[in-house]
Amino acid sequence: MPQVTAFAAPREGAPLERTTIERREPGPLDVVIEIAFAGICHSDIHTVRGDWGDQQYPLAPGHEIAGVVSAVGSDVTRFAVGDRVGVGCLVNSCGECDGCLRGEEQNCRRGAVGTYGAIDRDGTVTQGGYSTSVVVTEAFVLRIPDAIPLDRAAPLLCAGITTYSPLRHWRVGPGSRVAVIGLGGLGHMGVQIAHALGAEVTVLSQSLGKKDDGLRLGADRYLATSDPETFRGLRRSFDVILNTVSAPLDIDAYLRLLDTNGTLVCVGAPPEPMSFDVSHLISGRRSLAGSNIGGIAETQEMLDFCAEHGIAAEIELIAADDVNDAYERVLASDVRFRFVIDAATLG
Ligand code: NAP
Ligand code: ZN
């Protein structure tokens, strides 16, 4: 088994450290990718801190991967050495169930295989993108359009698709009134994509500290949730509210902001349960929903959409040795708007 350098958590809650992990020998359908950049998603932090249950360690997170193809198996038809490619949150699925056939590999009935911390179809535990290379079956490799620099493309593979998919599913377009709660990694992509789809976009952030950035990214309004007047003034104002917050929220306060037939879509995944008053759904036929990343075809569609509209992630590029500090800053909502690891520093 080839050994590659990685940054991994040795056990739950421990700082990540430089180590080596195994990658499988490439099979006929595999693409070997030399990783150039890996985004830091809040899900990486939830996972290695045990928020979402027990994991196998050491665990190298990272499901926002951008790089260049360095080798291909004999049966690979869609990729060649030198291609600019990406890998997101999924690296395998059954390919046969109704979910997979609909292009929703994330809803595979036999269980889609996550990019890290999951059991792959060959029985090995997957390891993520905080490393120098990865081997992925061709069907789960995305093409990164030339118009998007690789470092700014990496976060699209999770933050981009996780916001694009629900905005498309709930038919956001010209005339839609959309609110995005939380201007972090997901939120700043949600604002850009909703704006590019033609919606009127409002950011609901804890403070006005990132207002200038939010407006520059395409928001029409930027309001602070710390101000009670925000909630009074926005009653029945939105068709879709996208909740990207990593912590529990007062769901009732946001349901009241939906107009008739409006939907509050939760993509933020806090470890704690949240409760709500069903009367806010009954009144105005409102919906409370969730959404999980997106399928492979839709991820390619999102990448092409971003290229066409000149959209990419806003990033702070960091060295691998700064990962633990970056985690603390993400937890403090102190990031504009995604940390991206320069894999050249993994060394
Ligand atoms: P992030 O960069 O940390 O952004 C989250 C934002 O939420 C923060 O920037 C902050 O925005 C706001 N926030 C944080 N703590 C808050 C609190 N206590 N109260 C109110 N607002 C708070 O995280 P991310 O990478 O975008 O991920 C966000 C969440 O989505 C995580 O739970 C992650 O696991 C989840 N996720 C889900 C999917 C999916 O498929 N559903 C995919 C990826 C990630 P302001 O400073 O603007 O208030
Ligand atoms: Zn993610």
Tab-separated table of C-alpha atoms and ligand atoms in Angstrom:
chain	number	residue	atom	x	y	z
A	1	MET	CA	0.000	0.000	0.000
A	2	PRO	CA	1.401	3.451	-0.888
A	3	GLN	CA	2.042	5.667	2.152
A	4	VAL	CA	1.332	9.385	1.910
A	5	THR	CA	1.807	12.312	4.272
A	6	ALA	CA	-1.299	13.584	6.023
A	7	PHE	CA	-2.495	15.770	8.878
A	8	ALA	CA	-4.692	13.662	11.131
A	9	ALA	CA	-6.329	13.598	14.555
A	10	PRO	CA	-4.688	10.802	16.593
A	11	ARG	CA	-7.768	10.513	18.837
A	12	GLU	CA	-11.027	12.325	19.552
A	13	GLY	CA	-10.527	15.967	20.489
A	14	ALA	CA	-6.731	15.851	20.132
A	15	PRO	CA	-4.841	18.387	17.986
A	16	LEU	CA	-4.154	17.217	14.455
A	17	GLU	CA	-0.574	16.183	13.707
A	18	ARG	CA	1.573	15.231	10.746
A	19	THR	CA	1.565	11.490	10.067
A	20	THR	CA	1.459	8.964	7.243
A	21	ILE	CA	-1.644	7.174	5.992
A	22	GLU	CA	-2.172	4.395	3.463
A	23	ARG	CA	-3.816	4.861	0.093
A	24	ARG	CA	-4.923	1.845	-1.919
A	25	GLU	CA	-3.089	0.671	-5.018
A	26	PRO	CA	-5.046	2.237	-7.892
A	27	GLY	CA	-7.439	-0.148	-9.628
A	28	PRO	CA	-8.591	0.005	-13.280
A	29	LEU	CA	-11.272	2.653	-12.575
A	30	ASP	CA	-9.235	4.718	-10.115
A	31	VAL	CA	-7.881	8.226	-10.546
A	32	VAL	CA	-4.811	9.210	-8.505
A	33	ILE	CA	-4.906	12.877	-7.546
A	34	GLU	CA	-1.984	14.929	-6.339
A	35	ILE	CA	-3.724	17.193	-3.865
A	36	ALA	CA	-2.932	20.892	-4.168
A	37	PHE	CA	-5.447	22.362	-1.705
A	38	ALA	CA	-7.909	21.142	0.932
A	39	GLY	CA	-10.598	23.337	2.500
A	40	ILE	CA	-11.420	23.196	6.206
A	41	CYS	CA	-15.148	22.586	6.655
A	42	HIS	CA	-16.803	22.950	10.052
A	43	SER	CA	-17.887	19.318	9.576
A	44	ASP	CA	-14.218	18.306	9.847
A	45	ILE	CA	-14.165	19.894	13.302
A	46	HIS	CA	-17.492	18.358	14.391
A	47	THR	CA	-16.173	14.960	13.298
A	48	VAL	CA	-12.775	14.921	15.051
A	49	ARG	CA	-14.235	16.452	18.218
A	50	GLY	CA	-16.763	13.618	18.484
A	51	ASP	CA	-19.836	15.842	17.956
A	52	TRP	CA	-21.331	13.307	15.560
A	53	GLY	CA	-20.355	10.099	17.391
A	54	ASP	CA	-17.366	7.771	17.590
A	55	GLN	CA	-14.810	7.602	14.784
A	56	GLN	CA	-11.835	5.436	13.952
A	57	TYR	CA	-8.487	7.127	14.581
A	58	PRO	CA	-6.109	8.330	13.326
A	59	LEU	CA	-8.480	10.287	11.126
A	60	ALA	CA	-7.392	12.712	8.399
A	61	PRO	CA	-10.374	14.984	7.632
A	62	GLY	CA	-10.912	16.999	4.469
A	63	HIS	CA	-13.687	16.757	1.895
A	64	GLU	CA	-12.995	19.889	-0.110
A	65	ILE	CA	-10.164	18.624	-2.281
A	66	ALA	CA	-8.655	20.238	-5.371
A	67	GLY	CA	-5.657	18.957	-7.278
A	68	VAL	CA	-4.257	17.524	-10.458
A	69	VAL	CA	-4.520	13.987	-11.840
A	70	SER	CA	-1.166	12.196	-11.518
A	71	ALA	CA	-2.159	8.721	-12.775
A	72	VAL	CA	-5.222	6.908	-14.095
A	73	GLY	CA	-6.261	3.243	-14.139
A	74	SER	CA	-6.496	1.332	-17.409
A	75	ASP	CA	-10.309	1.649	-17.693
A	76	VAL	CA	-10.588	5.351	-16.810
A	77	THR	CA	-12.122	7.231	-19.740
A	78	ARG	CA	-13.032	10.699	-18.445
A	79	PHE	CA	-9.762	11.878	-16.928
A	80	ALA	CA	-6.128	12.087	-17.994
A	81	VAL	CA	-2.878	12.955	-16.266
A	82	GLY	CA	-2.669	16.729	-15.748
A	83	ASP	CA	-6.426	17.368	-15.492
A	84	ARG	CA	-7.594	19.831	-12.814
A	85	VAL	CA	-9.988	17.910	-10.591
A	86	GLY	CA	-11.850	17.963	-7.305
A	87	VAL	CA	-13.286	15.534	-4.783
A	88	GLY	CA	-16.074	16.427	-2.380
A	89	CYS	CA	-17.793	14.651	0.483
A	90	LEU	CA	-18.436	11.353	-1.309
A	91	VAL	CA	-16.051	8.786	-2.800
A	92	ASN	CA	-18.377	5.858	-3.504
A	93	SER	CA	-21.953	4.548	-3.465
A	94	CYS	CA	-23.758	1.431	-4.697
A	95	GLY	CA	-24.545	2.947	-8.105
A	96	GLU	CA	-27.664	0.786	-8.459
A	97	CYS	CA	-30.369	1.975	-6.053
A	98	ASP	CA	-33.039	4.536	-6.893
A	99	GLY	CA	-31.101	7.275	-5.109
A	100	CYS	CA	-27.914	6.643	-7.092
A	101	LEU	CA	-29.851	6.282	-10.364
A	102	ARG	CA	-31.504	9.664	-9.696
A	103	GLY	CA	-28.046	11.183	-9.299
A	104	GLU	CA	-28.466	11.538	-5.537
A	105	GLU	CA	-25.537	9.436	-4.432
A	106	GLN	CA	-25.756	11.130	-1.021
A	107	ASN	CA	-29.085	9.307	-0.572
A	108	CYS	CA	-27.751	5.883	-1.612
A	109	ARG	CA	-29.895	3.205	0.055
A	110	ARG	CA	-26.857	1.041	0.802
A	111	GLY	CA	-25.054	4.036	2.268
A	112	ALA	CA	-22.862	6.442	0.353
A	113	VAL	CA	-19.188	6.315	1.313
A	114	GLY	CA	-17.927	9.551	2.846
A	115	THR	CA	-14.508	10.884	1.915
A	116	TYR	CA	-13.157	10.304	5.417
A	117	GLY	CA	-14.029	8.118	8.377
A	118	ALA	CA	-16.262	5.792	6.337
A	119	ILE	CA	-15.915	2.137	5.394
A	120	ASP	CA	-15.297	1.943	1.647
A	121	ARG	CA	-16.708	-0.868	-0.492
A	122	ASP	CA	-13.329	-2.648	-0.247
A	123	GLY	CA	-13.544	-2.623	3.582
A	124	THR	CA	-10.897	0.031	4.205
A	125	VAL	CA	-11.575	3.188	6.240
A	126	THR	CA	-11.493	6.293	4.071
A	127	GLN	CA	-9.053	9.117	4.801
A	128	GLY	CA	-9.652	12.680	3.692
A	129	GLY	CA	-7.942	15.474	1.860
A	130	TYR	CA	-5.537	16.890	4.464
A	131	SER	CA	-2.891	14.858	2.660
A	132	THR	CA	-0.669	14.865	-0.394
A	133	SER	CA	-2.610	12.487	-2.636
A	134	VAL	CA	-5.822	10.482	-2.836
A	135	VAL	CA	-7.131	7.581	-4.929
A	136	VAL	CA	-10.771	7.917	-5.998
A	137	THR	CA	-12.941	5.938	-8.395
A	138	GLU	CA	-13.539	8.008	-11.536
A	139	ALA	CA	-17.311	8.373	-11.048
A	140	PHE	CA	-16.704	10.514	-7.932
A	141	VAL	CA	-14.107	12.837	-9.446
A	142	LEU	CA	-15.208	16.321	-10.538
A	143	ARG	CA	-13.741	18.510	-13.233
A	144	ILE	CA	-12.677	21.986	-12.045
A	145	PRO	CA	-13.299	24.608	-14.746
A	146	ASP	CA	-10.196	26.546	-15.866
A	147	ALA	CA	-11.833	29.827	-14.811
A	148	ILE	CA	-11.646	28.901	-11.102
A	149	PRO	CA	-8.240	28.866	-9.372
A	150	LEU	CA	-7.709	25.534	-7.599
A	151	ASP	CA	-7.338	27.057	-4.122
A	152	ARG	CA	-10.608	28.980	-4.418
A	153	ALA	CA	-12.320	25.961	-6.006
A	154	ALA	CA	-11.611	23.538	-3.163
A	155	PRO	CA	-14.358	24.848	-0.826
A	156	LEU	CA	-16.937	24.599	-3.595
A	157	LEU	CA	-16.737	20.811	-3.284
A	158	CYS	CA	-18.645	20.956	0.016
A	159	ALA	CA	-19.675	24.528	0.895
A	160	GLY	CA	-20.621	25.228	-2.727
A	161	ILE	CA	-22.744	22.175	-3.392
A	162	THR	CA	-24.355	22.171	0.079
A	163	THR	CA	-25.809	25.611	-0.593
A	164	TYR	CA	-26.393	25.255	-4.356
A	165	SER	CA	-28.446	22.055	-4.027
A	166	PRO	CA	-31.188	23.361	-1.681
A	167	LEU	CA	-31.347	26.723	-3.480
A	168	ARG	CA	-32.061	24.821	-6.711
A	169	HIS	CA	-34.373	22.272	-5.076
A	170	TRP	CA	-36.551	25.024	-3.587
A	171	ARG	CA	-36.510	26.809	-6.961
A	172	VAL	CA	-34.789	29.997	-5.950
A	173	GLY	CA	-34.647	32.460	-8.841
A	174	PRO	CA	-35.576	36.005	-9.837
A	175	GLY	CA	-38.183	37.315	-7.398
A	176	SER	CA	-37.274	34.874	-4.607
A	177	ARG	CA	-36.704	36.424	-1.212
A	178	VAL	CA	-33.890	34.457	0.424
A	179	ALA	CA	-32.253	34.821	3.832
A	180	VAL	CA	-28.955	33.167	4.697
A	181	ILE	CA	-28.301	32.647	8.415
A	182	GLY	CA	-24.580	32.695	9.271
A	183	LEU	CA	-21.896	34.173	7.011
A	184	GLY	CA	-19.246	31.464	7.344
A	185	GLY	CA	-17.934	28.984	4.790
A	186	LEU	CA	-21.345	27.721	3.682
A	187	GLY	CA	-23.097	31.057	4.171
A	188	HIS	CA	-20.744	33.075	1.980
A	189	MET	CA	-21.276	30.569	-0.839
A	190	GLY	CA	-25.039	30.609	-0.277
A	191	VAL	CA	-25.113	34.410	-0.615
A	192	GLN	CA	-23.107	34.389	-3.848
A	193	ILE	CA	-25.113	31.566	-5.424
A	194	ALA	CA	-28.542	32.911	-4.401
A	195	HIS	CA	-27.551	36.330	-5.793
A	196	ALA	CA	-26.352	34.754	-9.058
A	197	LEU	CA	-29.664	32.874	-9.311
A	198	GLY	CA	-31.398	36.267	-9.253
A	199	ALA	CA	-32.813	36.238	-5.721
A	200	GLU	CA	-33.064	39.141	-3.321
A	201	VAL	CA	-30.665	38.116	-0.554
A	202	THR	CA	-30.597	39.043	3.132
A	203	VAL	CA	-27.796	37.960	5.474
A	204	LEU	CA	-28.746	37.291	9.089
A	205	SER	CA	-25.482	37.320	11.016
A	206	GLN	CA	-24.749	37.504	14.724
A	207	SER	CA	-23.312	41.011	14.297
A	208	LEU	CA	-22.701	43.629	11.604
A	209	GLY	CA	-18.945	42.898	11.677
A	210	LYS	CA	-18.893	41.319	8.199
A	211	LYS	CA	-21.515	43.631	6.633
A	212	ASP	CA	-19.204	45.132	3.991
A	213	ASP	CA	-18.121	41.667	2.871
A	214	GLY	CA	-21.700	40.395	2.803
A	215	LEU	CA	-22.876	43.245	0.588
A	216	ARG	CA	-19.860	42.831	-1.693
A	217	LEU	CA	-20.656	39.111	-2.044
A	218	GLY	CA	-24.110	39.986	-3.361
A	219	ALA	CA	-26.399	40.484	-0.366
A	220	ASP	CA	-29.026	43.197	-0.702
A	221	ARG	CA	-29.437	43.550	3.079
A	222	TYR	CA	-27.327	42.587	6.093
A	223	LEU	CA	-28.895	42.472	9.537
A	224	ALA	CA	-27.717	41.469	13.002
A	225	THR	CA	-29.615	38.758	14.862
A	226	SER	CA	-28.324	40.242	18.139
A	227	ASP	CA	-30.776	43.112	17.514
A	228	PRO	CA	-34.366	42.113	18.465
A	229	GLU	CA	-35.651	44.695	15.978
A	230	THR	CA	-34.315	42.468	13.161
A	231	PHE	CA	-36.863	39.782	14.039
A	232	ARG	CA	-39.739	42.229	14.489
A	233	GLY	CA	-39.046	43.974	11.190
A	234	LEU	CA	-38.701	40.830	9.072
A	235	ARG	CA	-41.883	38.904	9.952
A	236	ARG	CA	-43.277	37.019	6.929
A	237	SER	CA	-40.537	38.353	4.632
A	238	PHE	CA	-38.886	35.305	3.082
A	239	ASP	CA	-39.655	32.457	0.707
A	240	VAL	CA	-36.545	30.469	1.641
A	241	ILE	CA	-34.294	30.745	4.672
A	242	LEU	CA	-31.031	28.806	4.519
A	243	ASN	CA	-29.707	28.024	8.001
A	244	THR	CA	-25.952	27.404	7.808
A	245	VAL	CA	-25.228	27.757	11.530
A	246	SER	CA	-23.123	25.116	13.293
A	247	ALA	CA	-24.844	25.714	16.659
A	248	PRO	CA	-28.486	25.341	17.781
A	249	LEU	CA	-30.798	28.264	17.005
A	250	ASP	CA	-34.232	29.461	18.124
A	251	ILE	CA	-36.061	27.830	15.200
A	252	ASP	CA	-39.394	29.484	16.075
A	253	ALA	CA	-37.865	32.948	15.706
A	254	TYR	CA	-36.826	32.111	12.126
A	255	LEU	CA	-40.042	30.267	11.156
A	256	ARG	CA	-41.911	33.495	11.919
A	257	LEU	CA	-39.812	35.220	9.251
A	258	LEU	CA	-41.170	32.920	6.502
A	259	ASP	CA	-44.002	34.147	4.323
A	260	THR	CA	-46.889	31.838	3.328
A	261	ASN	CA	-45.536	28.580	1.812
A	262	GLY	CA	-41.993	29.524	2.835
A	263	THR	CA	-39.343	26.969	3.781
A	264	LEU	CA	-36.616	27.061	6.418
A	265	VAL	CA	-33.873	24.733	5.158
A	266	CYS	CA	-31.324	23.600	7.735
A	267	VAL	CA	-27.906	22.626	6.401
A	268	GLY	CA	-25.997	23.523	9.566
A	269	ALA	CA	-25.643	20.361	11.645
A	270	PRO	CA	-25.180	21.139	15.354
A	271	PRO	CA	-24.699	18.151	17.650
A	272	GLU	CA	-27.617	19.157	19.885
A	273	PRO	CA	-31.288	18.626	18.959
A	274	MET	CA	-33.455	21.686	18.303
A	275	SER	CA	-37.166	21.953	19.076
A	276	PHE	CA	-39.845	24.118	17.501
A	277	ASP	CA	-43.506	25.037	17.862
A	278	VAL	CA	-45.568	23.311	15.161
A	279	SER	CA	-48.070	26.187	15.166
A	280	HIS	CA	-45.531	28.165	13.102
A	281	LEU	CA	-45.770	25.519	10.371
A	282	ILE	CA	-49.563	25.347	10.497
A	283	SER	CA	-49.848	29.098	10.222
A	284	GLY	CA	-48.923	30.021	6.655
A	285	ARG	CA	-48.358	26.429	5.497
A	286	ARG	CA	-44.656	26.820	6.225
A	287	SER	CA	-42.088	24.015	5.950
A	288	LEU	CA	-39.043	23.082	7.983
A	289	ALA	CA	-36.569	21.064	5.926
A	290	GLY	CA	-32.977	19.867	5.707
A	291	SER	CA	-30.566	19.147	2.892
A	292	ASN	CA	-27.409	17.041	2.674
A	293	ILE	CA	-24.626	18.112	0.255
A	294	GLY	CA	-25.637	17.118	-3.318
A	295	GLY	CA	-25.084	14.418	-5.931
A	296	ILE	CA	-22.102	14.157	-8.238
A	297	ALA	CA	-23.842	15.433	-11.392
A	298	GLU	CA	-25.260	18.381	-9.475
A	299	THR	CA	-21.812	19.107	-8.020
A	300	GLN	CA	-20.413	19.343	-11.558
A	301	GLU	CA	-23.355	21.579	-12.500
A	302	MET	CA	-22.537	23.813	-9.504
A	303	LEU	CA	-18.848	24.061	-10.480
A	304	ASP	CA	-19.805	25.038	-14.033
A	305	PHE	CA	-22.396	27.530	-12.702
A	306	CYS	CA	-19.772	29.141	-10.451
A	307	ALA	CA	-17.309	29.414	-13.346
A	308	GLU	CA	-19.965	30.964	-15.570
A	309	HIS	CA	-20.938	33.517	-12.920
A	310	GLY	CA	-17.415	34.333	-11.736
A	311	ILE	CA	-18.067	32.863	-8.289
A	312	ALA	CA	-15.524	31.155	-6.042
A	313	ALA	CA	-14.796	30.814	-2.355
A	314	GLU	CA	-13.056	33.635	-0.505
A	315	ILE	CA	-10.203	31.962	1.296
A	316	GLU	CA	-7.381	32.314	3.781
A	317	LEU	CA	-4.603	30.043	2.567
A	318	ILE	CA	-2.717	28.384	5.437
A	319	ALA	CA	0.168	26.001	5.988
A	320	ALA	CA	-0.603	22.550	7.349
A	321	ASP	CA	1.031	23.443	10.677
A	322	ASP	CA	-1.637	26.129	11.186
A	323	VAL	CA	-4.590	23.716	11.013
A	324	ASN	CA	-5.186	23.572	14.770
A	325	ASP	CA	-5.152	27.373	15.080
A	326	ALA	CA	-7.523	27.570	12.117
A	327	TYR	CA	-9.922	25.185	13.890
A	328	GLU	CA	-10.035	27.516	16.897
A	329	ARG	CA	-10.718	30.482	14.643
A	330	VAL	CA	-13.552	28.643	12.845
A	331	LEU	CA	-15.090	27.806	16.224
A	332	ALA	CA	-14.910	31.526	17.092
A	333	SER	CA	-16.602	32.496	13.749
A	334	ASP	CA	-13.334	34.263	12.883
A	335	VAL	CA	-12.775	33.299	9.249
A	336	ARG	CA	-13.282	35.124	5.942
A	337	PHE	CA	-14.554	32.839	4.715
A	338	ARG	CA	-12.810	29.490	4.364
A	339	PHE	CA	-9.425	28.257	5.505
A	340	VAL	CA	-7.681	26.285	2.786
A	341	ILE	CA	-4.593	24.160	3.451
A	342	ASP	CA	-1.756	24.483	0.940
A	343	ALA	CA	-0.859	20.808	0.508
A	344	ALA	CA	2.669	21.776	-0.563
A	345	THR	CA	3.314	22.558	3.122
A	346	LEU	CA	2.487	18.989	4.224
A	347	GLY	CA	5.994	18.055	3.120
B	1	NAP	P1	-18.567	28.059	9.650
B	1	NAP	O1	-17.644	28.526	8.577
B	1	NAP	O2	-18.091	27.959	11.047
B	1	NAP	O3	-19.874	29.002	9.570
B	1	NAP	C1	-20.922	28.925	10.489
B	1	NAP	C2	-21.419	30.350	10.762
B	1	NAP	O4	-22.529	30.240	11.651
B	1	NAP	C3	-20.433	31.245	11.479
B	1	NAP	O5	-19.552	31.889	10.608
B	1	NAP	C4	-21.357	32.231	12.160
B	1	NAP	O6	-21.766	33.215	11.218
B	1	NAP	C5	-22.577	31.391	12.498
B	1	NAP	N1	-22.545	30.925	13.885
B	1	NAP	C6	-21.600	30.174	14.504
B	1	NAP	N2	-21.930	29.931	15.780
B	1	NAP	C7	-23.116	30.546	15.985
B	1	NAP	C8	-23.980	30.654	17.097
B	1	NAP	N3	-23.690	30.094	18.293
B	1	NAP	N4	-25.140	31.346	16.954
B	1	NAP	C9	-25.435	31.921	15.773
B	1	NAP	N5	-24.652	31.843	14.668
B	1	NAP	C10	-23.501	31.182	14.786
B	1	NAP	O7	-19.113	26.606	9.314
B	1	NAP	P2	-19.451	25.947	7.883
B	1	NAP	O8	-18.262	25.165	7.437
B	1	NAP	O9	-20.072	26.935	7.015
B	1	NAP	O10	-20.518	24.841	8.333
B	1	NAP	C11	-21.729	25.251	8.951
B	1	NAP	C12	-22.512	24.051	9.425
B	1	NAP	O11	-22.959	23.313	8.292
B	1	NAP	C13	-21.719	23.055	10.276
B	1	NAP	O12	-22.571	22.544	11.283
B	1	NAP	C14	-21.362	21.976	9.279
B	1	NAP	O13	-21.115	20.727	9.881
B	1	NAP	C15	-22.620	21.952	8.464
B	1	NAP	N6	-22.481	21.345	7.136
B	1	NAP	C16	-23.553	20.670	6.664
B	1	NAP	C17	-23.521	20.134	5.397
B	1	NAP	C18	-24.728	19.443	4.846
B	1	NAP	O14	-24.605	18.718	3.853
B	1	NAP	N7	-25.912	19.670	5.397
B	1	NAP	C19	-22.364	20.264	4.615
B	1	NAP	C20	-21.302	20.987	5.123
B	1	NAP	C21	-21.363	21.537	6.386
B	1	NAP	P3	-21.917	34.754	11.655
B	1	NAP	O15	-20.576	35.151	12.201
B	1	NAP	O16	-22.266	35.418	10.372
B	1	NAP	O17	-22.999	34.837	12.656
B	2	ZN	ZN	-18.147	20.004	4.505
